Amino acid sequence: MTTPETTTAPAPASDSLADTGLLAALAPLLAAESDAEAPAAGVDPGDLEQAVWLRLLERLQETGAPERPADWLRRAVRAEARRARRTTDRERPYEDEPAPPPDTEGPHGSPEASLLVAERHRTLRAAVTRTPGRCPRVLTAMLDPEDPTYREIAGELGISQGSLGPMRSRCLGCLRRMLAAEVPAPGRRGRVR
């Protein structure tokens, strides 16, 4: 007579990693690699560490633990540093309007600043509704205060995650052209001679 074998559900990858102490063993290596790569990337080492931990957790859910964790970790740190460097190279601060000083009262400083921020938000929302095609839905999802991920936005809109980036770029270009036409360019003040 054969007895049925009892099967136990496998432990989640993150639990087995915690049991083996792999996460604890990788933490000092990750801190050292992040400290080394962060200055060249122009980011905080803690932000770099957090991005790599997130990448590791995503990998654990998808394919399991890497075969050579230390090598994978080094490659992941360098990849995240390159991504951060590209982002830093592309993003430029908007310098025409300085941020309110941190010691002012309220979330936006003075009541005048709050009014201007609210007016900008109304103007932006009104322009978003006038954009063509799928752009109102895409831009509204991007402006959501809950800051959804690309995956969440793509799922909500029923489109592939890969097509969201190009669509977002086109919609932002259209919105930029609309707003540029509505807002006069800063020019000379005073009398023209």
XYZ file of C-alpha atoms in Angstrom:
193
model
C 0.000 0.000 0.000
C 1.368 3.382 -0.973
C 0.827 6.440 1.101
C 0.203 9.768 -0.559
C 3.106 12.086 -0.231
C 2.460 15.325 1.497
C 3.626 18.318 -0.402
C 4.444 21.545 1.247
C 4.241 24.832 -0.531
C 7.681 26.239 -1.270
C 8.637 29.197 0.836
C 8.666 32.516 -0.985
C 12.070 33.438 -2.350
C 12.393 36.410 -0.024
C 11.801 34.165 3.042
C 14.407 31.641 1.947
C 16.892 34.436 1.302
C 16.268 35.898 4.731
C 16.734 32.436 6.275
C 20.101 31.916 4.603
C 21.323 35.330 5.563
C 22.015 36.298 1.971
C 20.390 39.700 2.364
C 22.464 40.386 5.445
C 25.589 39.257 3.618
C 24.837 41.480 0.608
C 24.050 44.616 2.632
C 27.692 45.666 3.308
C 28.683 44.969 -0.301
C 25.741 47.007 -1.568
C 26.596 49.883 0.769
C 30.228 49.886 -0.377
C 29.345 49.671 -4.078
C 26.728 52.418 -3.724
C 29.153 54.674 -1.864
C 31.672 54.183 -4.667
C 29.280 54.740 -7.600
C 26.958 57.435 -6.220
C 29.267 60.497 -6.470
C 29.940 59.926 -10.178
C 26.221 59.440 -10.824
C 25.272 62.564 -8.881
C 22.875 60.760 -6.542
C 22.717 59.941 -2.873
C 24.187 56.513 -2.002
C 21.031 55.674 -0.054
C 18.887 56.286 -3.141
C 21.139 54.040 -5.170
C 20.945 51.294 -2.529
C 17.169 51.554 -2.434
C 16.901 51.237 -6.214
C 19.081 48.108 -6.212
C 17.122 46.515 -3.340
C 13.953 47.142 -5.312
C 15.514 45.594 -8.404
C 16.545 42.539 -6.344
C 13.037 42.100 -4.948
C 11.563 42.342 -8.451
C 14.032 39.736 -9.666
C 13.205 37.421 -6.768
C 9.535 37.526 -7.695
C 10.177 36.949 -11.391
C 13.049 34.469 -11.648
C 14.340 33.786 -8.155
C 17.701 34.461 -6.592
C 20.615 35.222 -8.909
C 23.125 32.438 -9.376
C 26.071 34.626 -8.343
C 24.517 37.261 -6.048
C 27.637 39.373 -5.484
C 28.340 39.709 -9.207
C 24.677 40.430 -9.916
C 24.669 43.073 -7.195
C 27.739 44.844 -8.609
C 26.218 44.886 -12.111
C 22.894 46.146 -10.735
C 24.586 49.004 -8.834
C 26.455 50.091 -11.961
C 23.297 49.858 -14.089
C 21.322 51.959 -11.604
C 24.174 54.478 -11.415
C 24.166 54.783 -15.237
C 20.389 55.242 -15.215
C 20.653 57.929 -12.545
C 23.445 59.668 -14.461
C 21.352 59.693 -17.666
C 18.386 61.074 -15.743
C 20.532 63.771 -14.143
C 21.998 64.709 -17.534
C 18.518 65.093 -19.048
C 16.784 66.934 -16.236
C 17.453 70.597 -15.716
C 15.998 72.713 -12.924
C 13.497 75.358 -13.915
C 15.346 78.516 -12.981
C 12.928 81.271 -14.023
C 10.940 80.931 -10.837
C 12.783 80.157 -7.604
C 11.243 77.880 -5.023
C 9.851 79.609 -1.947
C 12.257 79.817 0.983
C 11.858 76.897 3.389
C 11.194 79.171 6.374
C 7.968 80.687 4.973
C 4.624 79.699 6.420
C 2.219 77.315 4.711
C 2.808 74.680 2.059
C 3.499 77.224 -0.704
C 4.753 80.126 1.344
C 2.659 83.254 1.145
C -1.022 83.380 0.170
C 0.025 84.956 -3.135
C 2.296 82.011 -3.905
C -0.514 79.579 -3.032
C -2.857 81.438 -5.369
C -0.304 81.350 -8.199
C 0.296 77.619 -7.724
C -3.445 76.930 -7.736
C -3.875 79.030 -10.889
C -1.062 77.134 -12.630
C -2.697 73.832 -11.703
C -6.068 75.009 -13.081
C -4.432 76.189 -16.306
C -2.578 72.908 -16.687
C -5.682 70.780 -16.023
C -7.714 72.844 -18.505
C -5.004 72.446 -21.169
C -4.833 68.689 -20.527
C -8.540 68.313 -21.276
C -8.061 70.058 -24.635
C -5.279 67.769 -25.874
C -6.184 65.421 -28.757
C -6.751 61.647 -28.843
C -5.693 59.570 -25.852
C -3.597 62.389 -24.423
C -6.158 63.605 -21.843
C -6.323 60.129 -20.284
C -2.545 59.624 -20.413
C -1.707 63.027 -18.938
C -4.430 62.807 -16.290
C -3.018 59.450 -15.197
C 0.491 60.929 -15.108
C -0.695 63.868 -12.979
C -2.421 61.590 -10.461
C -1.355 62.667 -6.937
C -0.842 59.012 -5.968
C 2.066 58.887 -8.481
C 1.258 55.547 -10.164
C 3.961 53.511 -11.880
C 4.156 53.044 -15.652
C 2.839 49.503 -15.182
C -0.226 50.771 -13.281
C -0.913 53.523 -15.816
C -0.561 51.139 -18.760
C -2.933 48.682 -17.086
C -5.459 51.414 -16.371
C -5.349 52.684 -19.960
C -5.278 49.220 -21.524
C -2.051 49.768 -23.468
C 1.357 48.121 -23.375
C 3.887 49.505 -20.947
C 6.425 49.929 -23.765
C 4.146 52.220 -25.765
C 3.382 54.441 -22.779
C 6.729 56.288 -22.869
C 6.497 57.384 -26.527
C 2.828 58.259 -26.094
C 3.673 60.309 -23.005
C 6.386 62.164 -24.931
C 4.004 63.005 -27.773
C 1.299 64.162 -25.371
C 3.717 66.308 -23.371
C 5.006 67.868 -26.616
C 1.451 68.698 -27.651
C 0.700 70.124 -24.201
C 3.919 72.149 -24.265
C 3.016 73.658 -27.655
C -0.497 74.485 -26.429
C 0.756 76.188 -23.295
C 3.508 78.046 -25.168
C 0.881 79.509 -27.481
C -1.249 80.631 -24.521
C 1.493 82.096 -22.336
C 3.372 85.041 -23.811
C 7.121 84.753 -23.822
C 8.850 86.982 -21.292
C 9.980 90.099 -23.032
C 11.325 93.496 -22.252
C 9.502 95.531 -19.735
C 8.976 99.217 -19.933
C 8.781 101.399 -22.962
C 10.086 100.184 -26.273
C 12.132 102.742 -28.179
